[in-house]
Short mmCIF file of C-alpha atoms and ligand atoms in Angstrom, two decimals:
data_model
loop_
_atom_site.label_atom_id
_atom_site.label_comp_id
_atom_site.label_asym_id
_atom_site.label_seq_id
_atom_site.Cartn_x
_atom_site.Cartn_y
_atom_site.Cartn_z
CA MET A 1 -0.16 -0.07 0.38
CA ALA A 2 1.44 3.51 -1.26
CA TRP A 3 1.27 5.61 2.38
CA CYS A 4 2.38 9.52 1.91
CA CYS A 5 3.91 10.79 4.79
CA ARG A 6 4.50 14.68 5.88
CA ARG A 7 6.45 15.90 9.44
CA TRP A 8 4.16 18.76 10.23
CA ARG A 9 5.54 20.75 13.19
CA ARG A 10 6.34 17.97 15.49
CA VAL A 11 3.68 15.32 14.19
CA LEU A 12 4.53 12.81 11.74
CA ILE A 13 1.07 12.64 9.32
CA CYS A 14 0.69 9.56 7.05
CA LEU A 15 -2.16 9.33 4.84
CA CYS A 16 -3.37 5.97 2.52
CA MET A 17 -3.56 7.36 -1.20
CA PRO A 18 -6.05 4.38 -2.16
CA CYS A 19 -8.12 5.72 0.84
CA CYS A 20 -7.36 9.47 -0.10
CA CYS A 21 -8.46 8.25 -4.28
CA LEU A 22 -11.66 6.81 -2.47
CA VAL A 23 -12.88 9.49 -0.53
CA PHE A 24 -12.22 11.72 -3.49
CA MET A 25 -13.98 9.94 -5.48
CA TYR A 26 -16.68 9.87 -3.61
CA ILE A 27 -17.36 12.89 -3.05
CA PHE A 28 -17.22 14.08 -6.36
CA LEU A 29 -20.00 10.77 -7.65
CA ALA A 30 -21.67 12.79 -4.12
CA VAL A 31 -21.37 16.29 -6.54
CA LEU A 32 -22.11 14.46 -10.02
CA ILE A 33 -25.48 13.26 -8.67
CA THR A 34 -26.34 16.69 -7.14
CA MET A 35 -26.04 18.08 -9.84
CA SER A 36 -27.92 16.16 -12.05
CA MET A 37 -30.37 16.30 -10.06
CA THR A 38 -33.58 17.80 -11.57
CA SER A 39 -35.73 19.59 -9.12
CA VAL A 40 -38.26 17.11 -10.64
CA THR A 41 -37.01 14.30 -8.54
CA ILE A 42 -37.09 16.65 -5.34
CA THR A 43 -40.85 17.33 -5.92
CA GLN A 44 -41.57 13.81 -6.00
CA SER A 45 -40.98 13.14 -2.47
CA PHE A 46 -43.52 15.73 -1.56
CA ASN A 47 -46.19 14.62 -3.79
CA GLU A 48 -48.08 11.17 -4.09
CA PRO A 49 -46.31 8.20 -5.39
CA THR A 50 -46.41 7.66 -8.90
CA THR A 51 -48.46 4.26 -8.34
CA SER A 52 -51.90 6.44 -7.71
CA HIS A 53 -52.71 8.01 -10.76
CA PHE A 54 -55.56 6.98 -12.00
CA ALA A 55 -56.08 4.85 -14.97
CA ALA A 56 -58.39 5.51 -17.66
CA PRO A 57 -60.91 2.86 -18.39
CA GLY A 58 -60.75 1.69 -21.89
CA ALA A 59 -57.03 3.01 -22.27
CA SER A 60 -54.38 0.22 -22.74
CA GLY A 61 -53.98 -1.47 -19.75
CA ASN A 62 -50.24 -0.78 -18.16
CA ASP A 63 -49.52 0.85 -21.17
CA SER A 64 -51.41 3.92 -20.33
CA VAL A 65 -48.75 4.46 -17.42
CA ALA A 66 -45.76 4.32 -19.54
CA PRO A 67 -42.52 5.28 -17.78
CA VAL A 68 -42.28 9.14 -17.66
CA PRO A 69 -38.41 10.38 -18.77
CA LYS A 70 -38.09 12.70 -15.77
CA THR A 71 -35.26 14.06 -16.69
CA PHE A 72 -35.97 15.15 -20.20
CA TRP A 73 -34.60 18.38 -20.34
CA GLU A 74 -31.28 17.04 -18.04
CA GLN A 75 -30.22 14.77 -20.74
CA HIS A 76 -27.50 17.08 -22.12
CA LEU A 77 -25.69 18.84 -19.76
CA PRO A 78 -22.92 20.42 -21.56
CA ASP A 79 -24.82 22.35 -24.10
CA ASP A 80 -25.62 25.53 -25.30
CA ALA A 81 -29.61 25.07 -25.60
CA VAL A 82 -31.22 28.21 -24.85
CA TRP A 83 -33.97 26.96 -23.22
CA ASN A 84 -32.62 23.72 -21.56
CA LYS A 85 -29.89 26.30 -20.02
CA LEU A 86 -32.96 28.98 -18.79
CA GLN A 87 -35.06 26.34 -17.34
CA ARG A 88 -31.57 24.04 -15.53
CA SER A 89 -31.24 27.87 -13.98
CA THR A 90 -34.55 28.36 -13.14
CA ASP A 91 -34.77 24.62 -11.57
CA ASN A 92 -31.46 24.26 -9.95
CA HIS A 93 -33.07 27.34 -7.61
CA PHE A 94 -35.50 24.14 -6.26
CA ASN A 95 -32.33 22.15 -5.70
CA SER A 96 -31.75 22.07 -1.77
CA ILE A 97 -28.60 20.15 -2.33
CA LEU A 98 -27.41 23.29 -4.34
CA TYR A 99 -29.40 25.88 -2.13
CA PRO A 100 -29.53 24.41 1.32
CA SER A 101 -30.67 27.94 2.26
CA LYS A 102 -33.63 27.77 0.60
CA ALA A 103 -34.60 24.46 0.60
CA LYS A 104 -37.93 25.00 1.74
CA LYS A 105 -38.92 26.53 -1.25
CA VAL A 106 -39.30 22.98 -3.47
CA SER A 107 -42.18 22.25 -1.00
CA GLU A 108 -43.41 25.86 -2.51
CA ARG A 109 -42.79 25.63 -6.08
CA ILE A 110 -46.44 25.03 -6.67
CA SER A 111 -47.06 28.45 -5.15
CA PHE A 112 -44.53 30.66 -6.85
CA ASN A 113 -44.88 33.93 -8.95
CA ASP A 114 -42.87 34.53 -12.24
CA THR A 115 -40.12 36.63 -10.62
CA LEU A 116 -38.01 33.86 -10.97
CA LEU A 117 -37.89 33.06 -14.43
CA LYS A 118 -37.73 37.06 -15.41
CA GLN A 119 -34.82 36.78 -13.06
CA THR A 120 -32.95 33.74 -14.66
CA PHE A 121 -33.91 35.14 -18.07
CA SER A 122 -31.86 38.05 -17.83
CA ASN A 123 -28.91 36.42 -15.90
CA ILE A 124 -29.01 33.48 -19.26
CA MET A 125 -29.62 36.09 -21.94
CA SER A 126 -26.36 38.34 -20.46
CA LEU A 127 -23.72 35.47 -20.91
CA GLU A 128 -21.69 36.07 -24.08
CA ARG A 129 -21.59 32.76 -25.28
CA VAL A 130 -25.57 32.83 -25.26
CA LYS A 131 -25.78 36.31 -27.34
CA LYS A 132 -23.45 34.72 -29.81
CA ASN A 133 -25.73 31.48 -30.27
CA LEU A 134 -28.72 33.58 -30.04
CA GLU A 135 -27.77 35.30 -33.61
CA LYS A 136 -27.64 32.26 -35.39
CA LEU A 137 -31.49 31.43 -34.28
CA PRO A 138 -34.25 31.26 -36.52
CA ARG A 139 -36.17 34.69 -37.19
CA GLU A 140 -39.46 32.92 -35.51
CA ILE A 141 -37.50 31.59 -32.85
CA LYS A 142 -35.83 34.69 -31.80
CA ARG A 143 -39.21 36.75 -31.87
CA PHE A 144 -40.44 34.14 -29.53
CA ILE A 145 -37.25 34.45 -27.40
CA THR A 146 -37.54 38.41 -27.46
CA ASN A 147 -41.61 37.88 -25.71
CA MET A 148 -41.14 35.01 -23.76
CA GLN A 149 -40.89 36.35 -20.66
CA LYS A 150 -44.20 38.06 -21.36
CA ARG A 151 -47.45 36.72 -20.25
CA ASP A 152 -49.74 39.88 -18.79
CA TYR A 153 -51.51 40.34 -22.20
CA PRO A 154 -54.55 42.04 -21.38
CA VAL A 155 -58.00 40.66 -22.25
CA LEU A 156 -59.34 42.67 -25.33
CA ILE A 157 -62.88 41.09 -25.56
CA ARG A 158 -64.30 38.65 -22.73
CA PRO A 159 -67.47 36.60 -22.56
CA ARG A 160 -70.66 37.91 -21.80
CA ARG A 161 -71.32 35.75 -18.77
CA VAL A 162 -68.62 35.15 -16.16
CA CYS A 163 -67.23 31.82 -17.65
CA GLY A 164 -68.52 31.49 -21.24
CA ALA A 165 -71.36 31.11 -22.96
CA GLN A 166 -73.79 28.83 -20.79
CA ALA A 167 -77.19 27.65 -19.82
CA LYS A 168 -79.58 30.61 -17.77
CA HIS A 169 -80.11 28.74 -14.98
CA GLU A 170 -77.68 25.67 -14.30
CA THR A 171 -78.98 23.77 -11.42
CA GLN A 172 -75.55 21.89 -10.66
CA PRO A 173 -72.19 22.51 -11.40
CA PRO A 174 -71.41 22.41 -15.11
CA LEU A 175 -69.76 19.50 -16.14
CA ILE A 176 -67.38 20.60 -19.24
CA LEU A 177 -66.20 24.20 -20.53
CA LEU A 178 -65.16 23.54 -24.17
CA ALA A 179 -62.36 25.83 -24.51
CA ILE A 180 -61.67 26.09 -28.41
CA LYS A 181 -58.62 27.46 -29.78
CA SER A 182 -59.80 29.89 -32.86
CA ARG A 183 -58.58 32.69 -34.70
CA GLU A 184 -60.30 35.80 -35.55
CA LEU A 185 -61.31 34.76 -38.88
CA ASN A 186 -62.74 31.38 -38.64
CA PHE A 187 -66.25 32.80 -38.31
CA LYS A 188 -67.57 29.83 -40.20
CA ASN A 189 -65.59 27.02 -37.59
CA ARG A 190 -66.76 29.08 -34.68
CA LYS A 191 -70.41 29.09 -36.15
CA ALA A 192 -70.35 25.11 -36.83
CA ILE A 193 -69.15 24.05 -33.58
CA ARG A 194 -72.26 26.06 -31.95
CA GLU A 195 -74.48 24.52 -34.20
CA THR A 196 -73.25 21.28 -33.92
CA TRP A 197 -71.17 19.81 -30.98
CA GLY A 198 -70.61 22.74 -29.12
CA GLN A 199 -74.04 23.92 -27.86
CA GLU A 200 -74.20 25.21 -24.55
CA GLY A 201 -76.61 24.14 -21.67
CA TRP A 202 -77.79 20.66 -20.66
CA VAL A 203 -76.30 18.26 -22.93
CA GLN A 204 -77.93 14.50 -22.38
CA GLY A 205 -75.66 11.75 -22.22
CA GLN A 206 -76.25 8.19 -23.70
CA LYS A 207 -77.28 5.88 -21.23
CA ILE A 208 -74.93 2.82 -20.33
CA ASN A 209 -77.57 0.32 -20.86
CA SER A 210 -81.11 0.50 -21.81
CA SER A 211 -82.56 -0.94 -18.48
CA ASP A 212 -80.78 1.72 -16.03
CA LYS A 213 -82.92 4.71 -15.83
CA GLN A 214 -81.25 6.98 -14.24
CA LEU A 215 -80.43 10.33 -16.54
CA VAL A 216 -76.89 10.90 -17.33
CA GLY A 217 -75.80 14.44 -18.53
CA GLY A 218 -74.29 17.71 -17.79
CA TYR A 219 -74.30 21.43 -18.14
CA VAL A 220 -71.67 22.45 -21.12
CA ARG A 221 -70.20 25.66 -21.01
CA ARG A 222 -68.10 27.22 -24.33
CA VAL A 223 -65.24 29.78 -25.19
CA PHE A 224 -63.51 30.42 -27.67
CA LEU A 225 -59.66 31.34 -27.16
CA LEU A 226 -58.12 34.10 -29.78
CA GLY A 227 -55.73 35.59 -29.91
CA LYS A 228 -55.13 38.67 -32.67
CA GLU A 229 -54.16 39.36 -35.98
CA SER A 230 -52.48 42.65 -36.90
CA SER A 231 -54.66 44.96 -38.64
CA ALA A 232 -51.80 45.75 -40.81
CA ASP A 233 -51.75 41.67 -41.98
CA LEU A 234 -55.57 41.56 -42.93
CA GLY A 235 -56.30 45.31 -44.07
CA VAL A 236 -59.25 45.80 -42.28
CA ASP A 237 -59.84 46.05 -38.31
CA ILE A 238 -62.62 43.80 -37.69
CA THR A 239 -62.40 44.11 -34.27
CA ASP A 240 -66.35 45.58 -34.05
CA VAL A 241 -67.63 42.16 -35.77
CA LEU A 242 -65.68 40.54 -33.45
CA ARG A 243 -67.69 42.51 -30.31
CA LYS A 244 -70.97 41.80 -32.33
CA GLU A 245 -70.31 38.42 -32.46
CA ASN A 246 -69.78 38.30 -29.07
CA LEU A 247 -72.85 40.31 -27.59
CA ARG A 248 -74.69 37.43 -30.06
CA PHE A 249 -73.48 34.23 -28.56
CA GLY A 250 -71.21 35.34 -25.63
CA ASP A 251 -68.30 32.94 -26.06
CA ILE A 252 -65.23 35.37 -27.16
CA LEU A 253 -62.18 35.67 -25.37
CA GLN A 254 -59.81 37.26 -26.63
CA TRP A 255 -56.35 38.59 -25.50
CA ASP A 256 -53.98 41.37 -27.02
CA PHE A 257 -51.20 39.12 -28.37
CA LYS A 258 -50.26 38.28 -31.62
CA ASP A 259 -52.35 34.75 -32.99
CA THR A 260 -49.40 32.98 -34.55
CA PHE A 261 -48.33 29.36 -34.29
CA PHE A 262 -45.40 30.11 -31.61
CA ASN A 263 -47.47 32.04 -29.58
CA LEU A 264 -50.21 29.68 -28.54
CA THR A 265 -48.39 28.43 -25.73
CA LEU A 266 -50.06 31.59 -24.31
CA LYS A 267 -53.52 30.57 -25.01
CA ASP A 268 -52.81 27.80 -22.13
CA VAL A 269 -51.20 30.08 -19.01
CA LEU A 270 -54.05 32.79 -20.21
CA PHE A 271 -56.82 30.91 -20.47
CA TRP A 272 -55.41 28.67 -16.85
CA ASN A 273 -55.31 31.85 -15.16
CA TRP A 274 -58.53 33.50 -16.52
CA PHE A 275 -60.26 29.48 -15.82
CA SER A 276 -59.36 29.57 -12.71
CA SER A 277 -60.46 33.27 -11.46
CA HIS A 278 -63.77 33.12 -13.34
CA CYS A 279 -64.99 29.27 -14.06
CA GLY A 280 -65.72 28.26 -10.08
CA GLN A 281 -66.40 24.30 -9.89
CA THR A 282 -66.58 23.86 -13.50
CA HIS A 283 -65.34 19.77 -13.37
CA PHE A 284 -63.73 19.28 -16.91
CA ILE A 285 -62.21 21.42 -19.81
CA LEU A 286 -62.00 20.09 -23.40
CA LYS A 287 -58.97 21.91 -24.68
CA GLY A 288 -59.19 21.81 -28.93
CA ASP A 289 -59.04 23.29 -32.00
CA ASP A 290 -61.58 25.14 -33.81
CA ASP A 291 -61.30 21.97 -36.76
CA VAL A 292 -61.99 19.07 -34.28
CA PHE A 293 -64.94 16.94 -34.24
CA VAL A 294 -66.33 15.67 -30.51
CA ASN A 295 -68.75 13.38 -29.65
CA THR A 296 -70.41 15.21 -26.62
CA PRO A 297 -72.99 13.00 -25.36
CA LYS A 298 -70.38 10.08 -25.40
CA LEU A 299 -68.04 12.49 -23.62
CA ILE A 300 -70.46 13.66 -21.08
CA THR A 301 -71.37 9.88 -20.58
CA TYR A 302 -67.63 9.41 -19.66
CA LEU A 303 -67.11 12.36 -17.86
CA HIS A 304 -70.09 11.17 -15.73
CA ASN A 305 -68.57 8.01 -15.00
CA GLN A 306 -65.32 9.38 -13.91
CA LEU A 307 -66.91 11.78 -11.46
CA ASN A 308 -68.81 9.04 -9.67
CA LYS A 309 -66.13 6.74 -9.66
CA PRO A 310 -65.38 6.55 -5.73
CA GLN A 311 -61.93 6.24 -5.94
CA VAL A 312 -61.43 9.01 -8.31
CA SER A 313 -62.24 12.07 -6.36
CA GLY A 314 -58.13 11.86 -4.82
CA THR A 315 -56.66 11.66 -8.31
CA LEU A 316 -59.15 14.40 -10.15
CA GLU A 317 -56.17 16.52 -9.92
CA ASN A 318 -54.00 14.31 -12.36
CA PHE A 319 -56.83 14.03 -15.03
CA MET A 320 -55.82 14.14 -18.15
CA ILE A 321 -56.71 12.47 -21.27
CA GLY A 322 -55.90 12.43 -25.14
CA ASP A 323 -53.77 11.45 -27.60
CA VAL A 324 -50.76 10.62 -25.80
CA ILE A 325 -47.31 10.81 -27.65
CA LEU A 326 -44.56 8.97 -26.17
CA ALA A 327 -40.46 10.25 -26.40
CA ALA A 328 -41.60 12.21 -29.41
CA GLN A 329 -37.84 13.80 -30.64
CA PRO A 330 -38.20 17.75 -31.41
CA ASN A 331 -38.90 18.53 -35.77
CA ARG A 332 -35.58 19.39 -36.93
CA ASP A 333 -36.82 19.93 -40.78
CA LYS A 334 -36.61 23.41 -40.66
CA ARG A 335 -39.65 23.60 -43.67
CA SER A 336 -41.61 22.42 -41.23
CA LYS A 337 -43.89 24.87 -39.00
CA TYR A 338 -42.79 22.70 -35.81
CA PHE A 339 -39.20 23.21 -36.46
CA ILE A 340 -36.99 23.83 -33.29
CA PRO A 341 -33.14 24.16 -33.74
CA PRO A 342 -31.27 21.78 -31.31
CA SER A 343 -29.58 25.10 -30.68
CA PHE A 344 -32.98 26.44 -29.09
CA TYR A 345 -33.85 22.85 -27.29
CA LYS A 346 -32.23 19.78 -26.85
CA GLY A 347 -33.49 15.95 -25.61
CA VAL A 348 -36.48 14.05 -26.10
CA TYR A 349 -39.97 15.89 -25.33
CA PRO A 350 -41.99 14.81 -22.19
CA VAL A 351 -44.76 12.82 -22.62
CA TYR A 352 -47.77 14.84 -24.37
CA ALA A 353 -51.40 14.99 -25.51
CA GLY A 354 -51.86 15.89 -29.04
CA GLY A 355 -53.04 19.72 -28.39
CA GLY A 356 -55.55 18.90 -31.34
CA GLY A 357 -58.08 17.88 -28.31
CA VAL A 358 -57.44 16.98 -25.04
CA VAL A 359 -59.94 16.69 -21.35
CA TYR A 360 -58.18 17.51 -18.11
CA SER A 361 -60.24 18.73 -14.91
CA GLY A 362 -60.49 22.10 -13.45
CA LEU A 363 -58.56 20.92 -10.35
CA LEU A 364 -55.49 20.07 -12.82
CA ALA A 365 -55.97 23.68 -14.36
CA ARG A 366 -55.43 25.20 -11.16
CA ARG A 367 -52.29 22.95 -10.34
CA LEU A 368 -51.19 23.84 -13.91
CA LEU A 369 -51.01 27.43 -13.30
CA ASN A 370 -49.52 27.45 -10.44
CA ILE A 371 -46.42 25.26 -11.79
CA SER A 372 -46.11 27.13 -15.19
CA GLN A 373 -44.94 30.22 -13.07
CA THR A 374 -41.55 28.43 -12.82
CA VAL A 375 -41.30 26.97 -16.60
CA HIS A 376 -40.34 28.96 -19.29
CA LEU A 377 -42.49 29.16 -21.96
CA PHE A 378 -42.33 26.72 -24.54
CA PRO A 379 -43.41 27.55 -28.42
CA ILE A 380 -44.88 24.49 -29.05
CA ASP A 381 -47.79 24.57 -26.92
CA ASP A 382 -48.56 20.69 -25.92
CA VAL A 383 -45.47 20.27 -25.56
CA TYR A 384 -45.03 22.84 -22.97
CA VAL A 385 -48.45 21.09 -21.27
CA GLY A 386 -46.45 17.94 -21.25
CA MET A 387 -43.20 19.58 -19.26
CA CYS A 388 -45.40 21.29 -17.04
CA MET A 389 -47.64 17.77 -16.13
CA VAL A 390 -43.97 16.39 -15.44
CA LEU A 391 -43.14 18.93 -12.56
CA LEU A 392 -46.59 18.04 -10.97
CA ASN A 393 -45.07 14.38 -11.10
CA SER A 394 -48.07 13.76 -13.76
CA HIS A 395 -48.81 12.91 -17.38
CA PRO A 396 -51.27 12.25 -19.44
CA LEU A 397 -53.32 9.29 -19.42
CA HIS A 398 -54.07 7.20 -23.64
CA HIS A 399 -57.41 7.09 -24.67
CA PRO A 400 -57.44 5.42 -28.14
CA ALA A 401 -60.96 7.06 -28.83
CA PHE A 402 -59.21 10.56 -28.89
CA LEU A 403 -58.13 10.78 -32.21
CA THR A 404 -55.69 13.64 -33.25
CA PHE A 405 -54.69 12.50 -36.38
CA ASP A 406 -57.78 11.29 -38.42
CA ILE A 407 -59.76 8.08 -38.74
CA SER A 408 -58.35 5.54 -41.45
CA GLU A 409 -60.90 4.96 -44.30
CA LYS A 410 -61.95 1.56 -44.07
CA GLU A 411 -62.65 2.46 -40.56
CA GLU A 412 -65.12 5.69 -41.24
CA ASP A 413 -67.11 3.43 -43.55
CA GLU A 414 -68.08 0.92 -41.04
CA PRO A 415 -71.51 1.24 -39.66
CA CYS A 416 -71.49 3.48 -36.28
CA SER A 417 -68.10 4.31 -36.42
CA TYR A 418 -68.02 7.88 -35.45
CA HIS A 419 -70.37 6.84 -32.52
CA SER A 420 -67.06 4.80 -30.91
CA ILE A 421 -64.94 7.84 -30.76
CA LEU A 422 -65.04 10.67 -28.65
CA LEU A 423 -63.15 13.27 -30.63
CA VAL A 424 -61.54 13.39 -34.51
CA HIS A 425 -59.06 15.85 -35.76
CA LYS A 426 -59.49 16.99 -38.67
CA ARG A 427 -62.91 18.30 -40.04
CA THR A 428 -64.13 21.59 -41.67
CA PRO A 429 -66.93 23.10 -40.81
CA GLU A 430 -69.16 21.56 -43.62
CA GLN A 431 -68.04 18.44 -42.99
CA LEU A 432 -69.04 18.77 -38.79
CA VAL A 433 -72.42 19.95 -39.74
CA ALA A 434 -72.90 16.97 -42.06
CA LEU A 435 -71.38 14.35 -39.34
CA TRP A 436 -73.43 15.93 -36.52
CA THR A 437 -76.42 15.27 -38.98
CA ASP A 438 -75.30 11.84 -39.66
CA MET A 439 -75.01 11.59 -35.88
CA GLU A 440 -78.36 12.53 -34.98
CA LYS A 441 -79.92 9.98 -37.28
CA THR A 442 -78.35 7.03 -36.72
CA ARG A 443 -78.16 7.79 -32.83
CA GLU A 444 -80.68 5.50 -31.62
CA GLN A 445 -79.42 2.29 -33.73
CA CYS A 446 -75.75 2.79 -33.08
CA LYS A 447 -76.63 3.32 -28.77
CA ASP A 448 -74.88 0.52 -27.96
CA ALA A 449 -71.71 1.48 -29.47
CA PRO A 450 -68.89 1.10 -27.25
CA LEU A 451 -66.26 3.67 -27.45
CA ARG A 452 -63.01 2.28 -29.23
CA ASP A 453 -60.67 0.36 -27.08
CA THR A 454 -56.96 -0.66 -28.21
C1 NAG B 1 -50.26 -4.56 -14.95
O1 NAG B 1 -48.76 -5.09 -14.87
C2 NAG B 1 -49.20 -5.84 -13.25
C3 NAG B 1 -47.84 -6.21 -12.76
O2 NAG B 1 -46.69 -5.84 -13.58
C4 NAG B 1 -49.91 -7.13 -13.70
O3 NAG B 1 -49.86 -8.02 -12.74
C5 NAG B 1 -51.30 -6.47 -14.53
O4 NAG B 1 -51.88 -8.12 -14.44
C6 NAG B 1 -51.18 -6.07 -15.51
N1 NAG B 1 -52.83 -5.51 -16.22
C7 NAG B 1 -52.49 -5.88 -17.05
C8 NAG B 1 -53.86 -5.43 -17.71
O5 NAG B 1 -52.09 -6.22 -18.17
C1 NAG B 2 -51.76 28.48 -6.46
O1 NAG B 2 -50.82 29.55 -5.75
C2 NAG B 2 -51.83 30.27 -4.87
C3 NAG B 2 -50.94 31.42 -4.81
O2 NAG B 2 -49.73 30.93 -4.38
C4 NAG B 2 -52.29 29.10 -4.23
O3 NAG B 2 -53.23 30.33 -2.57
C5 NAG B 2 -53.17 27.89 -4.66
O4 NAG B 2 -53.84 27.27 -3.27
C6 NAG B 2 -52.40 27.36 -4.96
N1 NAG B 2 -53.27 26.51 -6.14
C7 NAG B 2 -53.21 25.20 -5.92
C8 NAG B 2 -54.53 24.31 -6.52
O5 NAG B 2 -52.05 24.59 -5.72
C1 NAG B 3 -42.76 37.12 -6.21
O1 NAG B 3 -42.23 36.84 -4.60
C2 NAG B 3 -41.16 37.19 -4.22
C3 NAG B 3 -40.36 36.22 -3.52
O2 NAG B 3 -40.50 35.13 -3.71
C4 NAG B 3 -41.49 38.26 -3.78
O3 NAG B 3 -40.58 39.14 -3.23
C5 NAG B 3 -42.04 38.94 -5.06
O4 NAG B 3 -42.59 40.45 -4.38
C6 NAG B 3 -43.14 38.81 -5.31
N1 NAG B 3 -43.89 38.97 -6.75
C7 NAG B 3 -45.50 39.52 -6.77
C8 NAG B 3 -45.60 40.46 -8.01
O5 NAG B 3 -46.13 38.82 -5.98
C1 NAG B 4 -77.66 -1.92 -16.51
O1 NAG B 4 -77.90 -1.51 -15.20
C2 NAG B 4 -78.45 -1.83 -14.24
C3 NAG B 4 -79.05 -0.78 -13.30
O2 NAG B 4 -78.06 -0.06 -12.42
C4 NAG B 4 -77.57 -2.85 -13.94
O3 NAG B 4 -78.42 -3.66 -12.52
C5 NAG B 4 -77.41 -4.07 -14.91
O4 NAG B 4 -76.79 -5.02 -14.15
C6 NAG B 4 -76.91 -3.41 -15.93
N1 NAG B 4 -76.44 -4.29 -16.42
C7 NAG B 4 -75.82 -4.24 -17.86
C8 NAG B 4 -75.76 -5.41 -18.99
O5 NAG B 4 -74.57 -3.51 -17.49
C1 NAG B 5 -46.43 37.02 -29.81
O1 NAG B 5 -47.23 38.03 -29.81
C2 NAG B 5 -46.38 39.10 -29.62
C3 NAG B 5 -47.68 40.21 -29.02
O2 NAG B 5 -48.14 40.79 -29.36
C4 NAG B 5 -45.89 39.73 -30.32
O3 NAG B 5 -44.86 41.19 -29.99
C5 NAG B 5 -45.05 38.55 -30.81
O4 NAG B 5 -43.77 38.98 -31.87
C6 NAG B 5 -45.46 37.30 -30.80
N1 NAG B 5 -44.56 36.28 -30.91
C7 NAG B 5 -44.21 35.42 -31.94
C8 NAG B 5 -43.57 34.50 -31.82
O5 NAG B 5 -44.66 35.78 -32.80
#
């Protein structure tokens, strides 16, 4: 064994080299583990264990509770990706080992304001290396970064009633709010939705079995989420037309930000904010595009069942179902509207539900609002929601009756095919109306059609 001895004053100090090495290695490993530990793993100890997640019936058994990549944005530590850098800097703040004095903050992550995001943003953006990196980014991403700290856009038009279009007298808390992403000029889409699957008021569900005399149904509310087109681009100012539309239907919620693809995430965070302060005890939210078809009666029945399941009460705060996408890679094709360059984001995307149509609980919306105050905006809206879900130690559940990538032609031709789904993308306003008429006609004939399974 190699001994290293030194005489210090009158004492002979001897150390065993391998022991020193071991000690140093241990310290090094401890530090390494600490550094790579994300706040995600820390928050877990404060939340419920993952096993308590509610699995949607009809979803694919064990597959629906797929492993969540808990460290999705930490996979490439030594990188220049701007978003990863920003988020890591924010997450480190909640790391009790890096910041022992602030350890308490970890449990408080859910009740944080966005001061921290502003602070980490200015810290990271002032780094020379980041500044150089920024210059090389595509124009749209640059524009996104310039505005990514701002979330307090004022409301331009708000629904006439407090939480969107709703029945005059609701005798119980509304079952669902349909929150539909629309754009100023999509008048026809909104009209078709109002006349078909998006009617407000009491909606009768379908009886689960014919001998069951219980009336299943629920109150539906509706709101369209709009940004603003620039009048310079449009050539006209259509504000007055929209105001009139809202006067008549009472379902327009418009904010003063430019309605671009990369700004869609704002329709999530601003919506959560509005929902939390206006929509009381609304049980569920359907957030979707204005070109989807929804089988509302079936959805009502499905959600009604979720609500009445005794085991659900504790887990409804994690409830999110949709068309779930696992371990997606960012799109690196420059011509795609989903294009995200590696210098902006590296790593896989978290588990997320396709943004064409997703259903979650009102309880979850409030939690998402809070946690989003510690997550930097990301240009792809549904991925952003997935990121927030990971921090809540939760993830969406896949349901095969959500078809955000359309139905195959063969299946479409089968009788009752549309009665076995909850949502399908994408349909023109004319198709919506035709489909709805057809569904009404075949409702009796197809009343026992079960929901799609795997
Ligand atoms: C799910 O997994 C557990 C244990 O891995 C197994 O016992 C159970 O049968 C599985 N359930 C289904 C529906 O496959
Ligand atoms: C969200 O944060 C606010 C204020 O910090 C807090 O009062 C509220 O209880 C939090 N809500 C949830 C669902 O965590
Ligand atoms: C945000 O939180 C910090 C402390 O975490 C506090 O000092 C600040 O006043 C808060 N800002 C707002 C606008 O509430
Ligand atoms: C139908 O509902 C009734 C009353 O709830 C129940 O007793 C019966 O078992 C159900 N039948 C089927 C086939 O599920
Ligand atoms: C988002 O909206 C803001 C406010 O209108 C605008 O300045 C910004 O350019 C928009 N961002 C993108 C990426 O279009």
